[in-house]
XYZ file of C-alpha atoms in Angstrom:
444
model
C -12.937 -7.993 15.150
C -9.217 -7.587 14.382
C -6.845 -9.498 16.646
C -3.415 -7.920 16.955
C -0.366 -9.129 18.879
C 2.873 -7.484 20.004
C 6.090 -8.759 18.444
C 9.696 -9.309 19.411
C 11.098 -7.368 16.513
C 14.290 -8.160 14.669
C 16.372 -5.070 13.890
C 19.813 -4.144 12.626
C 22.345 -4.134 15.456
C 23.009 -0.798 17.194
C 26.145 -0.022 15.167
C 24.334 -0.482 11.853
C 21.150 1.175 13.107
C 23.108 4.369 13.644
C 23.267 4.592 9.837
C 19.868 3.040 9.133
C 19.484 4.965 5.846
C 22.110 2.674 4.311
C 20.097 -0.468 5.024
C 16.424 0.344 4.375
C 14.899 -0.227 0.949
C 11.754 0.491 -1.092
C 8.979 -2.082 -1.235
C 9.343 -4.839 -3.825
C 6.596 -3.473 -6.087
C 7.760 0.159 -6.225
C 11.552 -0.112 -6.371
C 12.939 0.944 -9.753
C 15.651 -0.973 -11.612
C 18.073 1.901 -11.024
C 17.359 1.945 -7.287
C 17.790 -1.814 -7.082
C 21.223 -1.738 -8.689
C 22.482 0.824 -6.191
C 21.039 -1.023 -3.184
C 22.358 -4.428 -4.274
C 25.893 -3.017 -4.032
C 25.519 -2.883 -0.235
C 25.821 -6.506 0.972
C 23.873 -5.692 4.157
C 20.995 -3.760 2.607
C 17.545 -5.187 3.340
C 16.778 -5.497 -0.386
C 18.659 -8.818 -0.278
C 15.812 -10.131 1.884
C 12.873 -8.207 0.398
C 13.722 -8.545 -3.318
C 16.471 -11.202 -3.441
C 18.323 -11.538 -6.746
C 19.366 -15.093 -7.623
C 18.324 -18.103 -9.673
C 16.476 -19.273 -6.557
C 15.557 -15.968 -4.858
C 13.824 -17.463 -1.822
C 16.720 -19.788 -1.044
C 19.225 -16.950 -1.470
C 17.239 -14.857 1.000
C 17.055 -17.734 3.492
C 20.818 -18.292 3.342
C 21.609 -14.620 3.756
C 19.175 -14.305 6.646
C 20.852 -17.216 8.441
C 24.234 -15.524 7.977
C 22.953 -12.190 9.312
C 21.449 -13.817 12.382
C 24.579 -15.855 13.123
C 26.927 -12.889 12.710
C 24.756 -10.472 14.686
C 23.857 -8.192 11.779
C 20.251 -8.635 12.928
C 19.257 -9.005 16.574
C 15.924 -9.815 18.152
C 14.524 -7.549 20.855
C 14.207 -9.217 24.251
C 10.695 -8.026 25.082
C 7.524 -7.994 22.965
C 6.168 -4.647 21.935
C 4.094 -2.577 19.567
C 6.359 -0.431 17.394
C 5.348 3.193 16.818
C 6.218 4.274 13.271
C 5.956 7.919 12.160
C 6.624 9.230 8.659
C 7.274 12.950 8.158
C 6.871 14.150 4.583
C 5.970 17.008 2.263
C 3.929 16.921 -0.925
C 5.313 18.370 -4.181
C 4.884 22.129 -4.354
C 4.115 22.519 -0.640
C 6.236 23.453 2.369
C 3.789 21.922 4.878
C 5.217 18.940 6.741
C 2.776 16.105 7.339
C 3.235 13.366 9.926
C 1.510 10.048 9.360
C 1.284 8.300 12.717
C 0.930 4.548 13.044
C 2.239 1.399 14.650
C 3.549 -2.003 13.582
C 2.398 -5.268 15.093
C 1.209 -8.717 14.096
C -2.373 -9.141 12.942
C -4.106 -12.450 12.362
C -4.062 -13.295 8.638
C -7.805 -13.257 8.083
C -9.355 -14.634 4.916
C -11.277 -12.144 2.805
C -14.522 -13.993 3.524
C -14.145 -13.261 7.262
C -14.731 -9.542 6.580
C -12.184 -8.386 9.145
C -9.396 -7.300 6.796
C -11.001 -5.707 3.734
C -9.322 -5.293 0.343
C -9.934 -2.622 -2.280
C -8.049 -4.097 -5.241
C -7.362 -7.449 -6.874
C -3.954 -9.127 -6.982
C -1.825 -10.887 -9.582
C -1.423 -14.603 -8.760
C 2.242 -14.728 -9.800
C 3.203 -11.957 -7.371
C 1.259 -13.616 -4.536
C 3.048 -16.909 -5.171
C 6.444 -15.206 -5.089
C 5.684 -13.585 -1.729
C 4.313 -16.845 -0.268
C 7.416 -18.758 -1.403
C 9.732 -16.161 0.137
C 7.818 -16.287 3.417
C 7.790 -20.084 3.482
C 11.545 -20.345 2.977
C 12.625 -17.559 5.353
C 9.871 -17.596 8.012
C 10.608 -13.873 8.135
C 8.508 -10.788 7.413
C 10.702 -8.059 5.998
C 8.273 -5.178 5.425
C 4.920 -4.291 6.911
C 1.813 -3.978 4.806
C -0.325 -0.893 5.448
C -3.744 -1.228 7.089
C -6.315 1.368 8.111
C -8.581 1.349 11.141
C -10.947 4.181 12.058
C -10.834 5.864 15.469
C -12.435 9.316 15.438
C -11.417 9.801 19.095
C -7.684 9.414 18.274
C -7.124 7.558 21.544
C -4.035 5.580 20.539
C -2.116 8.579 19.198
C -1.405 9.778 22.744
C 0.434 6.538 23.520
C 2.308 6.733 20.217
C 3.357 10.344 20.840
C 4.697 9.376 24.269
C 6.731 6.512 22.790
C 8.189 8.891 20.212
C 9.817 10.872 23.002
C 12.467 8.093 23.030
C 12.904 6.892 19.437
C 14.967 3.817 18.633
C 16.296 5.348 15.412
C 15.250 7.364 12.372
C 16.191 7.878 8.763
C 17.594 11.189 7.583
C 15.611 10.846 4.357
C 14.358 7.701 2.663
C 14.155 7.074 -1.104
C 10.899 9.051 -1.414
C 12.015 12.022 0.676
C 10.270 11.027 3.912
C 11.805 10.903 7.379
C 10.935 7.642 9.143
C 11.060 7.292 12.944
C 10.703 4.104 15.009
C 9.902 3.715 18.711
C 8.525 0.874 20.816
C 5.786 0.422 23.429
C 6.447 -2.463 25.840
C 4.026 -1.597 28.647
C 1.646 -4.557 28.935
C -1.352 -2.458 29.987
C -0.952 -0.100 27.028
C -0.504 -3.004 24.620
C -3.750 -4.507 25.918
C -5.508 -1.205 25.265
C -4.302 -1.241 21.649
C -5.710 -4.755 21.358
C -9.027 -3.719 22.867
C -9.441 -0.833 20.444
C -8.594 -2.949 17.380
C -10.820 -5.794 18.610
C -13.821 -3.604 17.751
C -12.547 -2.504 14.330
C -12.340 -3.716 10.776
C -9.083 -3.063 8.925
C -8.899 -1.832 5.346
C -5.778 -2.978 3.526
C -4.348 0.207 2.032
C -1.150 -1.171 0.544
C 0.532 -4.565 0.287
C -2.226 -6.789 -1.079
C 0.275 -9.259 -2.591
C 2.280 -9.578 0.627
C -0.859 -9.985 2.706
C -2.228 -12.658 0.373
C 1.191 -14.348 0.517
C 0.827 -14.594 4.316
C -2.737 -15.812 3.934
C -1.721 -18.483 1.418
C 1.096 -19.636 3.692
C -1.213 -19.792 6.706
C -3.717 -21.871 4.750
C -0.974 -24.248 3.581
C 0.256 -24.742 7.150
C -3.281 -25.372 8.388
C -3.750 -28.011 5.707
C -0.447 -29.680 6.613
C -1.415 -29.683 10.311
C -4.403 -31.892 9.433
C -6.669 -30.584 12.174
C -4.055 -30.342 14.933
C -3.405 -26.585 14.687
C -4.460 -24.479 17.676
C -4.752 -21.133 15.855
C -2.023 -19.672 18.100
C 0.914 -20.735 15.929
C 3.129 -17.842 14.742
C 2.318 -18.563 11.084
C -1.243 -17.392 11.735
C 0.026 -13.799 11.917
C 1.176 -11.102 9.540
C 3.248 -7.914 10.022
C 1.129 -4.798 9.460
C 1.537 -1.044 9.857
C -1.758 0.360 11.132
C -2.791 3.996 10.758
C -5.953 5.880 11.642
C -8.265 6.489 8.666
C -9.635 9.570 10.447
C -6.257 11.369 10.360
C -5.804 14.408 8.113
C -2.196 13.389 7.443
C -3.306 10.233 5.618
C -2.689 11.194 1.994
C -3.813 9.437 -1.204
C -2.211 10.686 -4.425
C -3.743 10.344 -7.908
C -2.455 7.895 -10.478
C -2.954 9.222 -14.006
C -3.561 7.078 -17.092
C -1.217 7.275 -20.057
C -2.645 5.972 -23.343
C 0.245 4.316 -25.194
C -1.623 3.238 -28.311
C -4.968 3.540 -30.073
C -6.307 -0.026 -30.165
C -8.722 0.792 -32.998
C -6.105 2.532 -35.106
C -7.783 5.938 -34.858
C -6.310 9.393 -34.443
C -6.429 11.860 -31.574
C -9.133 13.775 -33.447
C -11.150 10.544 -33.608
C -10.645 10.020 -29.873
C -11.926 13.495 -28.981
C -14.888 13.218 -31.364
C -15.935 9.785 -30.109
C -15.840 10.935 -26.483
C -18.273 13.802 -27.090
C -21.462 11.697 -26.764
C -20.351 10.858 -23.231
C -18.393 13.930 -22.107
C -18.560 17.681 -22.333
C -15.187 18.432 -23.921
C -13.738 21.901 -23.303
C -10.355 23.045 -24.696
C -8.004 24.604 -22.132
C -4.923 26.753 -22.576
C -2.353 25.090 -20.342
C -2.128 21.376 -19.555
C -0.282 22.143 -16.324
C -3.501 23.720 -14.997
C -5.594 20.585 -15.538
C -5.292 19.241 -11.963
C -6.596 22.542 -10.569
C -9.345 22.756 -13.187
C -10.800 19.340 -12.322
C -10.107 19.421 -8.570
C -13.142 18.509 -6.485
C -15.415 17.918 -9.489
C -17.120 14.553 -9.859
C -16.488 12.614 -13.081
C -14.090 15.287 -14.358
C -10.787 14.553 -16.094
C -8.001 16.300 -17.913
C -6.894 15.195 -21.371
C -3.609 16.091 -23.023
C -2.971 14.951 -26.575
C -1.209 16.318 -29.673
C -0.096 19.399 -27.764
C -3.625 20.371 -26.714
C -5.328 20.288 -23.325
C -8.977 19.559 -22.592
C -11.301 19.313 -19.634
C -13.666 16.320 -19.795
C -16.847 16.169 -17.698
C -19.212 13.222 -17.955
C -22.718 14.103 -19.080
C -24.745 13.088 -15.987
C -27.537 11.498 -17.995
C -25.215 8.891 -19.542
C -23.963 7.524 -16.231
C -26.883 5.086 -16.197
C -25.278 3.331 -19.190
C -22.508 2.055 -16.920
C -23.611 -1.567 -16.706
C -20.622 -3.355 -15.188
C -21.718 -5.923 -12.568
C -20.446 -4.088 -9.513
C -21.762 -2.014 -6.645
C -23.147 1.498 -6.802
C -20.165 2.674 -4.735
C -17.759 1.482 -7.425
C -19.885 2.865 -10.273
C -19.744 6.315 -8.660
C -15.929 6.423 -8.759
C -14.235 8.743 -11.232
C -11.884 5.977 -12.332
C -14.739 3.558 -13.020
C -16.304 6.207 -15.252
C -12.996 6.710 -17.073
C -12.361 3.005 -17.569
C -15.913 2.298 -18.734
C -16.688 5.253 -20.994
C -13.196 5.846 -22.432
C -11.314 2.549 -22.337
C -14.323 0.342 -23.061
C -16.915 2.404 -24.914
C -14.557 4.570 -26.962
C -11.394 2.466 -27.247
C -13.089 -0.936 -27.262
C -11.111 -2.669 -24.504
C -13.958 -4.610 -22.952
C -14.108 -4.978 -19.175
C -11.701 -4.371 -16.288
C -10.060 -7.800 -16.589
C -9.067 -7.094 -20.195
C -7.947 -3.598 -19.258
C -5.697 -4.909 -16.461
C -3.880 -7.100 -18.981
C -3.866 -4.510 -21.773
C -0.367 -3.152 -22.536
C -1.803 -0.019 -24.137
C -2.150 1.868 -20.861
C 0.449 2.928 -18.313
C -0.155 4.201 -14.787
C 1.869 7.302 -13.941
C 1.801 9.472 -10.816
C 3.719 12.495 -12.077
C 1.764 15.056 -14.110
C 4.971 16.385 -15.648
C 6.056 12.886 -16.668
C 2.686 12.346 -18.354
C 2.904 15.559 -20.355
C 6.528 15.016 -21.373
C 5.911 11.461 -22.554
C 3.068 12.641 -24.756
C 5.261 15.447 -26.152
C 8.068 12.974 -26.889
C 5.679 10.726 -28.786
C 5.966 7.889 -26.263
C 2.222 8.075 -25.616
C -0.851 9.106 -27.560
C -2.622 10.888 -24.725
C -2.641 11.451 -20.970
C -5.787 11.297 -18.839
C -5.351 13.390 -15.702
C -7.455 12.292 -12.723
C -8.399 13.416 -9.230
C -7.233 11.474 -6.199
C -9.567 8.938 -4.597
C -10.835 10.044 -1.186
C -10.633 8.015 2.012
C -14.442 8.104 2.216
C -14.612 6.478 -1.227
C -12.126 3.778 -0.231
C -14.149 2.966 2.881
C -17.448 2.948 0.976
C -16.121 0.560 -1.686
C -14.551 -1.802 0.853
C -17.710 -1.990 2.922
C -19.723 -2.668 -0.243
C -17.683 -5.843 -0.752
C -16.330 -4.756 -4.138
C -12.919 -3.703 -5.468
C -11.752 -0.622 -7.324
C -10.329 -0.344 -10.855
C -6.591 -1.089 -11.081
C -4.157 1.430 -9.629
C -6.898 3.488 -7.985
C -5.000 4.464 -4.843
C -1.464 5.506 -4.043
C -1.156 5.972 -0.309
C 1.813 8.268 0.265
C 4.406 7.789 1.536
C 5.065 4.067 1.270
C 6.418 2.137 4.209
C 10.032 0.996 3.850
C 11.674 -2.398 4.033
C 14.304 -3.172 6.641
C 13.040 -0.778 9.313
C 11.622 -3.651 11.360
C 11.577 -7.408 10.725
C 9.489 -10.072 12.448
C 9.737 -13.837 12.549
C 6.987 -16.443 12.307
C 9.342 -19.311 13.113
C 8.119 -21.374 16.087
C 11.352 -20.905 18.056
C 11.712 -17.144 17.411
C 8.271 -15.563 17.506
C 7.853 -15.561 21.253
C 4.748 -17.719 21.174
C 4.183 -17.619 24.995
C 3.486 -13.883 24.966
C 0.844 -14.410 22.266
C -1.016 -16.507 24.809
C -0.321 -13.949 27.529
C -1.866 -11.132 25.520
C -4.761 -13.159 24.134
C -7.575 -12.899 26.674
C -7.679 -9.176 27.531
C -8.099 -8.055 23.919
C -10.722 -10.615 23.015
C -12.838 -9.825 26.053
C -13.052 -6.117 25.254
């Protein structure tokens, strides 16, 4: 199924890599304005390539990239490889250290209709266009998207662990508190085995839908321009992805809570609670900080905090059949679908997921404390506290061919920009080794 290829990575030169923390950056869609301002002060930080700031951002990135290549700020590795990438992290309130194990490589930019790379959310056209324009002007991939394959035998982890015995470099602590470590596998036989394993797998896109669709749009544009002469082996057919095993316990998905900023029907909090009662069992609770524990592991259960009071909400099972959105049973079973249908549509009157995506009356917030404080400060009417989506639910929805409600998943931690770059320029991508590694994987 999925065709992957090793890459000749571009990396900061050895002197700069020794202080790699100074040059990595958050992904373009999660970096805050405050973080950006600090990072922009470093003229060599990768944010100048990932989120360029100029009247013509793509051109500014292309010019800076040319300067960095010419001056040796960035250097390309001599040999192709698959790059092992480990992220060590802790979750809030816990001392346990997780290690998410994965690897970076090129994957063919498959169209959604090919059912090889599967998505679980929709994208915003403007963001896709921005990413495609940046890719077209720079021919450079500055941060890997995150894909999931399933291997219950954990075969590839042994090769990754061995590579990690000789890391190339690591961060002390990135912007989210994780420690990132990079190593490389350049043994041809091992690389072929990675290809053989992935050749029998589908890949679920966990994070980076806009960047992936940017690569897909660029590939389609190049195919059209080639007017039937493309071979399918050109570098622009490929996309930089970080692949992790969906069977791993250290793959964490955090919840994203919903913050109600306004009452679209002009009602009060008392009206909101009363109008939810035909759909939910509403139980007052003493402490809003306990809501995550109270709802943990319970289907169609939510916390509500409004006007200084906390509640547990549990959908009345008999009303679930009223959920009549035209989607799959797997999506209808999701907690967040229940919340968006019965609260945002039925109670608040915002009709359908498309309208809800564009509605400014809801904010998506990961921190429970932030939710509660914003309600207390009067910045929001209410906070809906939710459970995290499980990996089994993500897989079920993707294989059903549907997508989830907006902001359903937050895979933690995020990958970082600037840790590894790859080129899709014809004279830099090492096209001959793509041919060299082609046959063994596809014959597996």
